[in-house]
Coordinates of C-alpha atoms in Angstrom, one line a residue:
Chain V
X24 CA 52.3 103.3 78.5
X25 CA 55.8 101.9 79.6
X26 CA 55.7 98.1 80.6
X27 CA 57.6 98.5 83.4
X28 CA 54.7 101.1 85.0
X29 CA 52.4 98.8 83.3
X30 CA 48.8 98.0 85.5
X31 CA 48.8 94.8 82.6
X32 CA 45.7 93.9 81.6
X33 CA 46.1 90.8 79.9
X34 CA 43.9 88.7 76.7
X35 CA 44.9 86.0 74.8
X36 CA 46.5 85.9 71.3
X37 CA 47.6 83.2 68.7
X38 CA 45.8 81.3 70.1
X39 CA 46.3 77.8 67.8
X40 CA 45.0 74.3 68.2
X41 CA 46.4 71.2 67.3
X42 CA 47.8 68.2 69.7
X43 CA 49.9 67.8 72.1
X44 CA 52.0 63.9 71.2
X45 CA 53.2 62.0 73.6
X46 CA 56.0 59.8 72.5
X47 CA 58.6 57.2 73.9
X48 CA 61.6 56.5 73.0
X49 CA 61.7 52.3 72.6
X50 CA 65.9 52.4 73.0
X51 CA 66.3 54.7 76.1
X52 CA 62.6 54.6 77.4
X53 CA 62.4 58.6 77.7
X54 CA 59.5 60.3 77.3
X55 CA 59.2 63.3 75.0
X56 CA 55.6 65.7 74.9
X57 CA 55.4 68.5 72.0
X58 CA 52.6 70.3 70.6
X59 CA 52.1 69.4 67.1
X60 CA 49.6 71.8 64.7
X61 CA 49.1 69.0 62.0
X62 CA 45.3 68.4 60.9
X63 CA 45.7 64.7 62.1
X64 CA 48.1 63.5 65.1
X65 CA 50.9 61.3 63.9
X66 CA 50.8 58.2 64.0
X67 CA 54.0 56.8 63.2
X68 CA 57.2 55.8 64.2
X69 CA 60.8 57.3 63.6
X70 CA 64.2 57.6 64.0
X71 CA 65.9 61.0 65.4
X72 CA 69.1 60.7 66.4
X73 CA 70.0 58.1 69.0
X74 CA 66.2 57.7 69.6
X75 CA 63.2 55.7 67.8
X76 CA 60.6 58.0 68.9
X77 CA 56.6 55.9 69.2
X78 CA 53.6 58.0 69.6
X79 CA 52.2 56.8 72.9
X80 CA 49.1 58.8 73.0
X81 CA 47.8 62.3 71.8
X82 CA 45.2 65.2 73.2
X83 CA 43.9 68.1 71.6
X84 CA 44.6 71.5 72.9
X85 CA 45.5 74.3 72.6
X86 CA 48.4 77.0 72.7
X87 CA 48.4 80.5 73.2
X88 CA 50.7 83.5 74.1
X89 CA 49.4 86.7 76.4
X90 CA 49.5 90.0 75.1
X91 CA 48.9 93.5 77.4
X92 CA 46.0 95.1 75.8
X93 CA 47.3 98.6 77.1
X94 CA 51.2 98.3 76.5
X95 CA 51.1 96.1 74.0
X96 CA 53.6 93.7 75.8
X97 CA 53.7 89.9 74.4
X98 CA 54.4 87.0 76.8
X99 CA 55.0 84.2 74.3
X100 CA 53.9 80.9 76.1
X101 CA 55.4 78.3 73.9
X102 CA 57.0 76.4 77.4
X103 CA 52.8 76.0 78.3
X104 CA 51.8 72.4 77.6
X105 CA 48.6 72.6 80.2
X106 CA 47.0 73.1 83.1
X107 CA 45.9 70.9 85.5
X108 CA 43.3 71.3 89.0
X109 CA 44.7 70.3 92.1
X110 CA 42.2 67.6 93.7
X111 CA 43.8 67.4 96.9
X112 CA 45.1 63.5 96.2
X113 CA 48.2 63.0 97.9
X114 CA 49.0 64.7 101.8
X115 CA 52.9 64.9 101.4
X116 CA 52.5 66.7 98.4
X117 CA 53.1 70.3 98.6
X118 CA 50.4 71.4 96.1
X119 CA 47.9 69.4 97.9
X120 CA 48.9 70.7 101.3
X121 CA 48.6 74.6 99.8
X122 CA 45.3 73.7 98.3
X123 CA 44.0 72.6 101.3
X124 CA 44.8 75.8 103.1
X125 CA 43.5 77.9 100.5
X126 CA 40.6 76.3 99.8
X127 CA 38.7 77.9 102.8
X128 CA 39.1 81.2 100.9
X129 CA 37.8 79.9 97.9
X130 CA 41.2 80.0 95.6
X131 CA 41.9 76.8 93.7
X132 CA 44.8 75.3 92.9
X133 CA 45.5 74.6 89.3
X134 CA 49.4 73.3 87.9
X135 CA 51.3 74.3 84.7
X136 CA 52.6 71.9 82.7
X137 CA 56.0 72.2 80.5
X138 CA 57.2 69.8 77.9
X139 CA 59.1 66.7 78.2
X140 CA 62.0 65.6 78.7
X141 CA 61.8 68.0 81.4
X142 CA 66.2 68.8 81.0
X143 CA 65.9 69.1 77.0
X144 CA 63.2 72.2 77.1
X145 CA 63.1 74.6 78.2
X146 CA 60.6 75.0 81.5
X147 CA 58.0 78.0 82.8
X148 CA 59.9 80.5 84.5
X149 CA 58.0 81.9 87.6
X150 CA 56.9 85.0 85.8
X151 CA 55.4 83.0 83.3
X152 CA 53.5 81.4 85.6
X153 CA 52.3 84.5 87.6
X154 CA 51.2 86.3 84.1
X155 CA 49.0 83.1 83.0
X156 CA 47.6 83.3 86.6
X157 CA 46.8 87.2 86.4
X158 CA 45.8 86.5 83.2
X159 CA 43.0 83.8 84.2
X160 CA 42.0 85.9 87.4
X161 CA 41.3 89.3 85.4
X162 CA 39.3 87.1 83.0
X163 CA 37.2 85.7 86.4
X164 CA 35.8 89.8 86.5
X165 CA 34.1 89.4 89.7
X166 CA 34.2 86.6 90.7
X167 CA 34.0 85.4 94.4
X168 CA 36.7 83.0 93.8
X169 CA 40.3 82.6 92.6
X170 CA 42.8 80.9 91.0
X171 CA 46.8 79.9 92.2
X172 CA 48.8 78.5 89.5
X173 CA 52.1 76.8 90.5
X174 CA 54.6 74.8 88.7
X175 CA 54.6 70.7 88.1
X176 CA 57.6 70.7 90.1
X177 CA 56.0 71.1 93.2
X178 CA 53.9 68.1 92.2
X179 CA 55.3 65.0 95.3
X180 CA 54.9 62.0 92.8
X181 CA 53.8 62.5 89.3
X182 CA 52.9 58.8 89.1
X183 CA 50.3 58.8 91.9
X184 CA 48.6 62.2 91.0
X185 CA 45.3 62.2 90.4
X186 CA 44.7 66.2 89.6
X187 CA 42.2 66.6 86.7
X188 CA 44.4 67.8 83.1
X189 CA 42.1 70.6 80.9
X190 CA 42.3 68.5 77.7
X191 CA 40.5 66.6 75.4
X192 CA 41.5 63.0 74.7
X193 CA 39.4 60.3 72.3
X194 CA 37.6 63.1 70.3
X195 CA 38.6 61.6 67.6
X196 CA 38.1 58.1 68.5
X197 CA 36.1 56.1 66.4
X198 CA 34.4 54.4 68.8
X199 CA 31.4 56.2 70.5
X200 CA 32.0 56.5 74.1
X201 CA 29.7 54.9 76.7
X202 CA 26.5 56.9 77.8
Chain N
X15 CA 18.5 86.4 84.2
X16 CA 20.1 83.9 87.2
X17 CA 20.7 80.0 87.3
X18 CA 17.7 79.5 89.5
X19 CA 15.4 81.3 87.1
X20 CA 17.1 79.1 84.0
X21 CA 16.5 75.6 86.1
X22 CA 12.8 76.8 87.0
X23 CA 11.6 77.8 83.2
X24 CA 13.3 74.3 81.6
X25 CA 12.9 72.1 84.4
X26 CA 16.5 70.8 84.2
X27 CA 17.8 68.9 86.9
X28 CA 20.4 69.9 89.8
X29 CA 23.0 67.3 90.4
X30 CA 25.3 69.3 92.7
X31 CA 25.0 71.6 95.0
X32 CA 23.9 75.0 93.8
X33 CA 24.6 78.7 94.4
X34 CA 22.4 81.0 92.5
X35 CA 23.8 83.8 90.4
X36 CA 23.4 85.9 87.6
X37 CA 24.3 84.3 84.0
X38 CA 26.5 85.9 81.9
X39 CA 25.7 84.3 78.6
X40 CA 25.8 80.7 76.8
X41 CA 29.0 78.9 75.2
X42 CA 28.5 75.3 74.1
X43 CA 31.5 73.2 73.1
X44 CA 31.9 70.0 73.8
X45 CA 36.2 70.5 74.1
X46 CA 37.5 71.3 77.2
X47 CA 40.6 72.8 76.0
X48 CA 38.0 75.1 73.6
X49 CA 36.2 76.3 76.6
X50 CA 39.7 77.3 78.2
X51 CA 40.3 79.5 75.4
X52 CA 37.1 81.6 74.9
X53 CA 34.4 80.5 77.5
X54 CA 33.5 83.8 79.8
X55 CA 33.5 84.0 83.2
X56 CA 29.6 83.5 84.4
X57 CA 28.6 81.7 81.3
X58 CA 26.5 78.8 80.7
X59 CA 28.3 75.8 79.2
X60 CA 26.2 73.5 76.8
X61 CA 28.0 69.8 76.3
X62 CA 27.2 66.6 76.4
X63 CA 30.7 66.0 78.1
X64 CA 30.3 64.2 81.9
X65 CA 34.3 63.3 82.6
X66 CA 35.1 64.4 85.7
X67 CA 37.5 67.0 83.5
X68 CA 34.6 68.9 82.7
X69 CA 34.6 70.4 86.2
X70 CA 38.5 71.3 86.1
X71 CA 37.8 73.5 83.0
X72 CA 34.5 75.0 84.2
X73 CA 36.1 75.8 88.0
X74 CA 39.2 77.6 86.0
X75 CA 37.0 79.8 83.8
X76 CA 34.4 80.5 86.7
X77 CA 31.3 78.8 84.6
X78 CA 27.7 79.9 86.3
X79 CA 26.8 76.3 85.7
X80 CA 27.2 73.2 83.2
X81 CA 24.5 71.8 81.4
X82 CA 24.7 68.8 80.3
X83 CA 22.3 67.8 77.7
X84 CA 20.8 64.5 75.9
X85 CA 19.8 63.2 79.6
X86 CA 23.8 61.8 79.2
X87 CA 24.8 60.1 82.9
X88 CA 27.0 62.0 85.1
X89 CA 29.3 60.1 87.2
X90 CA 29.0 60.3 90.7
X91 CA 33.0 61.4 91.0
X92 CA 32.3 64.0 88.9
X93 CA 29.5 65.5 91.1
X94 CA 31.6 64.4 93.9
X95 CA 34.8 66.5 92.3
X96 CA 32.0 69.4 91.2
X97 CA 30.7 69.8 95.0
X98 CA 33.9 70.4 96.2
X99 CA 34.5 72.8 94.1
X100 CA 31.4 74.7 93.9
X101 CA 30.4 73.4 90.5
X102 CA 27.2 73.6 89.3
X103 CA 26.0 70.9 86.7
X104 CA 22.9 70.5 85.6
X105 CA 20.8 68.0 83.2
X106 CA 18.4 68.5 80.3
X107 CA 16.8 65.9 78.3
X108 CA 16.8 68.2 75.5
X109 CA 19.6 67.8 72.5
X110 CA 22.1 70.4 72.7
X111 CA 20.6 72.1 69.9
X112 CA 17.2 72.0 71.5
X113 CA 18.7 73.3 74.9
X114 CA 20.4 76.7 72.7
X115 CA 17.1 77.2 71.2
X116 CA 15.1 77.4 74.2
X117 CA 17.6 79.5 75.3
X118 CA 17.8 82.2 73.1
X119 CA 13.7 81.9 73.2
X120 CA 14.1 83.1 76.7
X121 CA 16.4 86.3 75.7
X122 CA 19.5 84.4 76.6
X123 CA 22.8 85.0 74.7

């Protein structure tokens, strides 16, 4: 079948796991995310550049391109860092205000992530983000509800935002969590 | 076999709200971003996870319901964030283990 004519019907592939690192840079204070597919997340310190790069924190994920099952087409998602659920947390913001309106009808709100620094990598583009939401929706089969997923640049103030991340942070800790 | 039929036969408790439907099948994992990747649509979800994240990953995936086992204590955000999304979690006193077992006992897989 042609892509173009193509009724996709999307499933995951590649799907690898491994963390994503969040590092800052002591020097210039920027903040750099990438996915890393070591066994163990770094830990340490070093120099790149004009930057001294320290690991700030680290969550396990993982990453995972979309391939058409019928055409064969491949949608490599390697701009994907995560998603995260709108809770509805700040009224200004535009994600919160679409939420709220679609809510009623049962379609939730969920926000994809791209690497930092936001101007050194390259971002989702919009058909991206449509594919990962078609892709989540045909996976849904029947269900009653559905799923929007819009870009973190919609997001009013990053600092205040409470939405919910789909990762998993302190697996590893060595400290067993409270009950 | 449907949610209200699995909370009947192991007595397990309803935290949120819940809407009755047919079960798809079981996935246990206790990694969210595990879940995203190969979780079905209409499955139950076995974890002994209670972060409000767990509702996030669930609502995406349409989980039937989350059980989460060991008697662990759910917060009251996280039911708070689960009823407002149509969540369903549930509790078992049984291990995780246990909970799979009984499961499968039942013709669930």
């Amino acid at each position: 079948m042609q892509e173009a004519t193509c009724s996709h019907s999307w499933e995951m592939t590649n799907v690898q796991s491994g963390f994503i690192i969040t590092e800052k840079c002591f020097k210039c204070n920027k903040t750099s995310t990438y996915f890393s597919f070591e066994d163990r997340p770094p830990l340490e310190e070093y120099h790149e550049g004009e930057h001294f790069w320290n690991v700030m924190g680290n969550a396990q994920s993982v990453c995972f391109d979309l391939k058409c099952k019928k055409c064969q087409l491949e949608i490599p998602l390697k701009e994907l860092s995560g998603l995260m659920m709108c809770t509805g947390c700040n009224e200004k913001c535009k994600i919160d205000k679409l939420m709220r309106k679609l809510e009623k009808d049962r379609v939730w709100v969920y926000i994809a992530f791209g690497f930092h620094p936001i101007d050194e990598n390259q971002q989702l583009s919009k058909e991206k983000i449509a594919i990962i939401e078609d892709y989540f929706n045909q996976r849904r089969g029947s269900s009653t509800s559905k799923i929007k997923i819009v870009s973190y640049d919609m997001i009013d103030d990053f600092d205040s935002c409470s939405g919910e991340v789909i990762k998993d942070i302190g697996l590893l800790s060595l400290t067993p969590p409270e009950n | 076999m449907t949610l209200q039929k699995i909370i009947d036969r192991f007595e397990l408790k309803t935290l949120t709200n819940l809407e009755d439907r047919e079960i798809t099948g079981v996935y246990i994992s206790d990694m969210l971003s595990d879940v995203m990747s190969s979780a079905q649509a209409g499955n139950l979800w076995l974890t002994i996870q209670a972060h409000k994240n767990i509702v996030s990953a669930a609502n995406l995936i349409d989980i039937s319901a989350i059980i989460v086992t060991n008697n662990k204590k759910v917060q009251e955000e996280t039911i708070e964030l689960a009823n407002r999304f149509h969540v369903v979690i549930l509790s078992s006193s049984l291990s995780t283990f246990e909970m799979a077992t009984e499961l499968i006992e039942a013709g669930i897989k």
